[in-house]
Amino acid sequence: MKIIIAGAGEVGFHLAKLLSYESQEITLIDTKKDSLTYAGEHLDIKTIKGDATSISILREARIESVDLFIAVTSSETTNITASVLAKQLGAQRTIARISNTEFIDEKETIGFSQFGIDELISPESLAASEIELLLNQYGFNDTYEFEGGALTMLGLRLSRTAKFVGKTVKEAAEIYSELHFIPIAIQRYGTQYTIIPRGDTQFKEGDKVVFMTSAGGDAELFELSGKVKTDIKNVMILGGSKIGFKTARDLCKSKFNVKLVESRQSMAEDLADRLPNALIICGDGRNVEILEEENISDMDAFISVTGNSETNIMSCLLAKSKGVKKTIALVENMDYYQLSQSIGIDTLINKKLLAANNIFRYIRKGEVVAMTKLTNMNAELLEFVVKPNSKITDKIIKDLDFPRSAIFGGVIRDGEGMIPLGSFKIEAGDRVVVCCLPRSISEVEAFFS
């Protein structure tokens, strides 16, 4: 597949890095020579210095033969313009990164495809949705929903009180045979290695385990993991950015009690007008006295989404020290993203990584309809639609020569999520979720092609 990426920032570079592993033919366009030099030295791609809205630059990149054009520069206007031009000049499919979340809300009304833009990606909107999902699944550090929640991925760290610590996956399955979840990836405490669990894999204290659950599985996981399920109602948000605003607006609609702290007077006044159901506080959220005056210890969750990663991390650590149960910090620096559990914050989110992973699902071969990379793990979740002529159709799972570094996480059939065991038979039309290590992706895809 021939792909052009406009923008060599963190989103563009991360995308190019992911795609270079897939042996795609990639061209990266940017106006900054330094960004292109770094990308060219670290990745096997072609680079072109220039403006992606220049017709001559697009033609130099051979836009007429491109399968996919992705515009992810920091300028929304550039991305929209470049995508429209790319489509008119022959690109098969276009994706534009935007920052105005209204465009996402009104996507169908405006009809961006008529202009030549097939998909819109808003990192801010993705981050706000991720935050709301994390709050709705309190107690879990990673979440991802398939088909509106028919299947849900949940990640947690096993404490000493978890009932299946010390047992193998097979032993746990025999004891809790009627459960609605299955482990799909494990990272041992203090290591960077990702294990795809088999029957003889043992659960150990401190393991970070990712589970796939069908309806009711989250409640069962709470009970067996030794956690106490507590509803989150009172939420404090630090930062009135686009993410802060959208998160507050969405949480108010979901009946959360929201306090939003913003240091800029004019911004705070504007937010007060736009968010009548939230309490807007004008003050410096880094000030311990202000947070204590606003009863931070009574908050169920603290979300820090200012434009400064260090501020977000430190304020979350402060909130944690005051007894807040759930903390979420927005980080721009990709290096920080690897540190979430070790520094004591429940979840770090990176909007650029969310955007890159969201875009990445459009590139997958076969019938992949969704994908996500597991946070801090070297594994991916892929969702396939099973075609009538797929190699996997009408086959029983245990009879397949499926790679050991991959596992069936769940199946959605007629809208119902199911946890498939060895005797499960895959049928045409099923939506199948697979967790696998990167080295197995092409092998897994072959089963569904």
XYZ file of C-alpha atoms in Angstrom:
449
model
C 0.000 0.000 0.000
C 1.289 3.486 -0.926
C 0.761 6.009 1.853
C 1.594 9.697 2.168
C 1.729 11.259 5.630
C 1.669 15.061 5.832
C 3.210 16.179 9.114
C 6.329 14.763 10.766
C 5.379 15.682 14.344
C 4.735 13.076 17.047
C 1.514 11.778 15.428
C 3.043 11.588 11.961
C 6.299 10.061 13.165
C 4.504 7.470 15.341
C 2.263 6.552 12.414
C 5.221 6.247 10.057
C 6.989 4.072 12.625
C 3.975 1.752 12.969
C 3.543 1.534 9.211
C 7.224 0.932 8.526
C 6.897 -2.286 10.566
C 4.202 -3.308 8.069
C 6.524 -2.793 5.078
C 4.229 -0.157 3.614
C 5.548 2.281 1.012
C 5.539 5.551 2.987
C 6.304 9.140 2.020
C 6.526 11.749 4.788
C 6.027 15.439 3.945
C 6.911 18.328 6.271
C 8.201 21.875 6.110
C 10.753 21.285 8.893
C 14.041 19.809 7.735
C 15.072 18.661 11.255
C 11.911 16.556 11.715
C 12.380 14.914 8.318
C 16.073 14.227 8.947
C 15.271 12.498 12.248
C 12.497 10.421 10.635
C 14.664 9.514 7.657
C 17.524 8.355 9.895
C 15.303 6.168 12.094
C 12.757 4.794 9.600
C 12.852 3.176 6.177
C 10.712 5.813 4.461
C 10.936 8.509 1.805
C 10.875 12.153 2.956
C 9.993 15.334 1.066
C 10.547 18.857 2.428
C 7.674 21.142 1.487
C 4.137 22.329 2.120
C 1.521 19.576 1.874
C -0.950 22.109 0.400
C 1.379 22.650 -2.565
C 0.116 20.880 -5.676
C 3.671 20.546 -7.025
C 4.852 18.924 -3.761
C 1.923 16.493 -3.837
C 2.713 15.597 -7.430
C 6.372 15.106 -6.511
C 5.116 12.595 -3.920
C 3.133 10.899 -6.737
C -0.222 11.581 -5.179
C -2.051 10.133 -8.204
C -0.980 6.580 -7.286
C -1.479 6.807 -3.514
C -3.869 4.485 -1.659
C -4.074 6.618 1.475
C -3.282 10.248 2.279
C -3.072 11.172 5.983
C -2.789 14.826 7.022
C -1.686 15.167 10.653
C 0.160 18.505 10.799
C -0.469 20.816 13.772
C -2.606 23.052 11.522
C -6.248 22.024 11.095
C -6.600 24.278 8.026
C -3.552 22.720 6.372
C -4.864 19.207 7.015
C -8.294 19.918 5.552
C -6.895 21.748 2.513
C -4.239 19.124 1.831
C -6.770 16.276 2.077
C -9.171 17.967 -0.356
C -6.337 18.583 -2.829
C -5.011 15.022 -2.431
C -8.430 13.555 -3.230
C -8.828 15.738 -6.309
C -5.357 14.738 -7.493
C -6.060 11.013 -7.284
C -5.603 9.743 -3.708
C -7.923 6.794 -3.067
C -8.656 7.660 0.574
C -7.951 10.649 2.820
C -7.820 11.227 6.583
C -7.517 14.664 8.195
C -6.545 15.460 11.773
C -8.657 18.285 13.215
C -8.815 20.100 16.552
C -12.328 21.560 16.334
C -14.486 18.861 17.929
C -17.614 20.457 16.381
C -16.525 18.974 13.075
C -16.758 15.492 14.596
C -20.172 16.202 16.141
C -21.536 17.554 12.835
C -19.675 15.178 10.517
C -22.791 13.674 8.950
C -24.582 17.022 8.639
C -21.717 18.775 6.865
C -20.825 15.787 4.681
C -17.039 16.139 4.598
C -16.783 13.218 2.168
C -18.350 15.457 -0.485
C -15.290 17.677 -0.215
C -12.909 14.735 -0.481
C -12.230 13.959 3.179
C -13.114 10.359 4.043
C -12.305 10.426 7.775
C -11.823 13.071 10.448
C -9.640 12.386 13.486
C -9.735 14.663 16.541
C -7.092 13.843 19.185
C -8.983 16.047 21.665
C -12.265 14.220 21.083
C -10.562 10.821 21.361
C -8.901 11.846 24.640
C -12.198 13.084 26.131
C -13.942 9.827 25.142
C -11.092 7.795 26.633
C -11.373 9.702 29.925
C -15.137 9.143 30.163
C -14.708 5.417 29.463
C -12.002 5.165 32.147
C -14.290 6.808 34.695
C -17.172 4.514 33.820
C -14.862 1.533 34.348
C -13.364 2.728 37.624
C -10.789 0.337 39.092
C -9.331 -0.544 35.713
C -6.310 1.187 34.216
C -7.007 0.498 30.534
C -10.306 0.198 28.751
C -11.493 -0.257 25.182
C -14.971 -1.098 23.928
C -15.930 -3.145 20.875
C -19.357 -2.702 19.270
C -20.753 -0.376 21.900
C -19.696 -2.546 24.835
C -20.655 -6.028 23.575
C -17.044 -6.811 24.470
C -14.833 -4.649 26.684
C -11.092 -4.808 27.271
C -10.119 -4.084 30.876
C -6.638 -3.916 32.352
C -5.741 -4.137 36.050
C -2.828 -4.912 38.345
C -3.281 -7.971 40.545
C -3.074 -7.345 44.280
C -2.321 -9.984 46.905
C -6.066 -10.296 47.616
C -6.971 -11.287 44.048
C -8.555 -14.730 44.247
C -6.730 -16.174 41.238
C -3.191 -15.154 42.250
C -1.059 -18.315 42.389
C -3.386 -20.236 40.060
C -2.787 -21.043 36.420
C -5.188 -19.805 33.748
C -6.507 -23.367 33.374
C -7.043 -23.796 37.133
C -8.817 -20.445 37.354
C -11.055 -21.367 34.407
C -12.053 -24.649 36.073
C -12.926 -22.933 39.360
C -14.768 -20.017 37.756
C -16.156 -21.811 34.715
C -19.253 -19.635 34.353
C -17.351 -16.359 34.212
C -17.586 -13.831 31.413
C -13.945 -12.842 30.972
C -10.642 -14.209 29.694
C -7.028 -13.017 30.186
C -5.456 -11.979 26.894
C -2.129 -10.391 27.915
C 0.091 -10.311 31.009
C 3.046 -8.146 31.941
C 5.042 -9.338 34.947
C 5.722 -6.768 37.641
C 8.999 -4.952 37.065
C 9.481 -6.252 33.502
C 8.727 -4.954 30.001
C 7.871 -8.370 28.568
C 4.353 -9.085 27.338
C 3.062 -12.643 27.704
C 0.144 -14.026 25.716
C -1.293 -16.373 28.374
C -1.782 -20.090 27.768
C -3.419 -22.654 30.053
C -0.276 -23.227 32.133
C 0.489 -19.498 32.627
C 0.340 -18.598 36.329
C -1.160 -15.399 37.713
C 1.268 -13.650 40.093
C 0.930 -10.770 42.522
C 1.789 -7.480 40.832
C 0.996 -8.754 37.317
C -0.627 -6.267 34.990
C -3.317 -8.373 33.307
C -5.528 -7.363 30.398
C -8.868 -9.173 30.238
C -11.570 -9.355 27.599
C -15.053 -9.328 29.108
C -18.572 -9.850 27.851
C -21.659 -8.422 29.608
C -21.303 -8.705 33.385
C -17.616 -9.581 33.259
C -16.471 -6.291 34.753
C -18.427 -6.871 37.984
C -17.036 -10.417 38.266
C -13.499 -9.132 37.756
C -13.990 -6.610 40.538
C -15.031 -9.323 42.963
C -12.282 -11.775 42.064
C -9.529 -9.154 41.902
C -10.185 -8.090 45.487
C -11.279 -4.597 44.501
C -14.329 -2.833 45.889
C -16.520 -1.331 43.194
C -17.189 2.315 43.935
C -19.244 4.583 41.737
C -17.507 7.752 40.645
C -19.723 10.835 40.934
C -17.529 13.774 41.999
C -14.876 14.735 39.459
C -12.353 17.570 39.433
C -10.780 18.612 36.133
C -7.651 20.756 36.008
C -7.332 22.755 32.790
C -9.941 24.371 30.557
C -8.384 23.258 27.269
C -10.463 21.743 24.462
C -10.046 18.356 26.148
C -11.005 19.792 29.531
C -14.085 21.484 28.101
C -15.265 18.454 26.133
C -14.630 16.105 29.064
C -16.550 18.374 31.447
C -19.441 18.766 28.981
C -19.731 15.025 28.357
C -19.456 14.145 32.063
C -22.159 16.678 32.985
C -24.459 15.023 30.436
C -23.706 11.680 32.148
C -24.795 13.135 35.530
C -21.324 13.466 37.073
C -20.737 16.329 39.521
C -17.963 18.303 37.839
C -15.601 20.981 39.151
C -13.249 22.515 36.600
C -10.228 24.562 37.706
C -8.811 27.084 35.208
C -6.128 29.685 36.022
C -6.960 32.195 33.244
C -9.746 34.592 34.248
C -11.178 35.150 30.745
C -11.110 31.436 29.965
C -12.803 30.598 33.281
C -15.580 33.133 32.597
C -16.103 31.728 29.103
C -16.263 28.155 30.450
C -18.797 29.223 33.096
C -21.082 30.460 30.299
C -20.621 27.326 28.182
C -20.842 24.799 31.035
C -23.845 25.809 33.178
C -23.956 22.415 34.922
C -20.313 22.443 36.027
C -18.716 24.494 38.809
C -15.916 26.593 37.300
C -13.157 27.727 39.669
C -10.661 30.410 38.649
C -7.357 29.579 40.305
C -3.990 27.874 39.994
C -4.589 24.127 40.285
C -0.975 23.649 41.374
C -1.782 25.528 44.582
C -2.438 23.014 47.367
C -4.513 25.510 49.357
C -6.915 26.112 46.453
C -7.409 22.385 45.919
C -8.020 21.843 49.630
C -10.496 24.754 49.718
C -12.379 23.000 46.922
C -12.446 19.771 48.948
C -10.172 17.719 46.735
C -10.243 14.895 49.315
C -13.991 14.501 48.604
C -13.375 13.927 44.896
C -13.738 10.437 43.420
C -11.572 11.299 40.412
C -9.019 13.952 39.464
C -8.240 14.613 35.792
C -5.391 16.927 34.812
C -5.413 18.085 31.178
C -3.416 21.320 31.152
C -0.938 21.932 28.351
C 1.981 21.026 30.620
C 2.785 17.333 31.172
C 4.780 17.964 34.348
C 1.943 19.992 35.879
C -0.505 17.205 35.061
C 1.693 14.531 36.618
C 2.506 16.490 39.778
C -1.094 17.595 40.368
C -2.298 14.001 39.991
C 0.298 12.833 42.495
C -0.925 15.544 44.862
C -4.539 14.413 44.358
C -3.502 10.814 45.036
C -1.846 11.899 48.307
C -5.150 13.489 49.347
C -6.994 10.190 48.925
C -8.507 10.614 45.442
C -9.269 7.127 44.117
C -8.810 7.684 40.366
C -6.240 9.957 38.736
C -5.765 10.575 35.019
C -3.021 12.772 33.554
C -2.644 14.005 29.991
C 0.978 13.824 28.825
C 2.494 15.168 25.631
C 5.910 13.584 26.110
C 5.832 10.022 24.773
C 8.608 9.033 27.196
C 6.348 9.765 30.167
C 3.702 7.503 28.681
C 5.707 4.425 29.672
C 5.793 5.404 33.346
C 2.155 5.431 34.495
C 2.139 2.671 37.132
C 5.675 3.229 38.390
C 5.026 6.862 39.340
C 1.747 6.201 41.133
C -0.785 7.640 38.671
C -3.638 5.367 37.622
C -3.632 6.272 33.930
C -1.593 8.459 31.602
C -3.144 9.328 28.255
C -1.435 10.748 25.197
C -3.796 12.264 22.649
C -1.288 11.923 19.819
C -0.834 8.218 20.463
C -4.627 7.791 20.606
C -4.907 9.557 17.247
C -2.116 7.556 15.616
C -3.559 4.234 16.816
C -7.027 5.267 15.661
C -5.724 6.142 12.201
C -3.680 2.941 12.069
C -6.813 0.783 11.916
C -7.572 2.162 8.428
C -4.353 0.685 7.105
C -4.765 -2.883 8.268
C -5.071 -5.586 5.652
C -7.841 -8.195 5.530
C -11.078 -7.306 7.260
C -9.748 -5.497 10.310
C -12.401 -3.063 11.494
C -10.841 -1.865 14.765
C -7.545 -2.003 16.555
C -5.833 -0.658 19.616
C -2.377 -1.031 21.117
C -2.318 -2.167 24.729
C -0.985 0.598 26.981
C 2.636 -0.012 28.040
C 2.503 -3.468 26.454
C 3.977 -4.791 23.256
C 0.686 -6.262 22.049
C -2.274 -5.249 19.918
C -5.979 -5.959 19.774
C -7.454 -6.485 16.322
C -11.121 -6.891 15.432
C -11.945 -8.823 12.251
C -15.159 -9.512 10.387
C -15.160 -13.168 9.279
C -15.864 -13.562 5.566
C -17.615 -16.686 4.158
C -14.403 -17.749 2.392
C -11.961 -16.991 5.252
C -9.620 -19.815 6.296
C -11.115 -19.609 9.775
C -14.786 -19.891 8.763
C -16.676 -22.915 10.189
C -13.553 -24.019 12.055
C -13.252 -24.978 15.747
C -10.641 -22.896 17.549
C -8.644 -25.800 19.027
C -8.301 -27.365 15.539
C -6.618 -24.238 14.138
C -2.853 -23.939 13.881
C -3.099 -20.487 15.477
C 0.201 -18.810 16.495
C 1.061 -19.209 20.179
C 1.812 -15.511 20.409
C -1.850 -14.730 19.673
C -5.130 -15.499 21.441
C -8.840 -15.269 20.675
C -10.216 -12.637 23.048
C -13.884 -12.593 22.129
C -16.542 -13.020 19.469
C -19.520 -10.786 18.715
C -22.384 -12.640 17.039
C -25.721 -10.937 16.330
C -24.730 -8.108 18.659
C -23.941 -10.408 21.608
C -20.437 -10.646 23.042
C -19.101 -14.139 23.805
C -15.883 -15.464 25.332
C -14.702 -18.278 23.020
C -12.987 -21.370 24.403
C -11.251 -24.170 22.496
C -14.484 -25.855 21.415
C -15.983 -22.652 19.969
C -16.823 -22.683 16.236
C -16.197 -19.522 14.210
C -18.943 -18.612 11.706
C -19.168 -16.217 8.756
C -20.278 -12.765 9.875
C -18.741 -13.124 13.352
C -16.729 -10.190 14.612
C -13.626 -11.733 16.198
C -11.233 -9.921 18.545
C -7.668 -11.241 18.639
C -4.798 -10.149 20.895
C -1.341 -10.765 19.489
C 2.284 -9.721 19.621
C 3.426 -7.532 16.686
C 5.470 -10.353 15.112
C 2.288 -12.425 14.651
C 0.061 -9.799 13.048
C 0.581 -10.852 9.428
C 0.160 -14.515 10.332
C -3.090 -13.772 12.176
C -4.395 -11.632 9.319
C -3.872 -14.527 6.909
C -6.513 -16.558 8.767
C -9.114 -13.885 8.028
C -8.130 -12.936 4.470
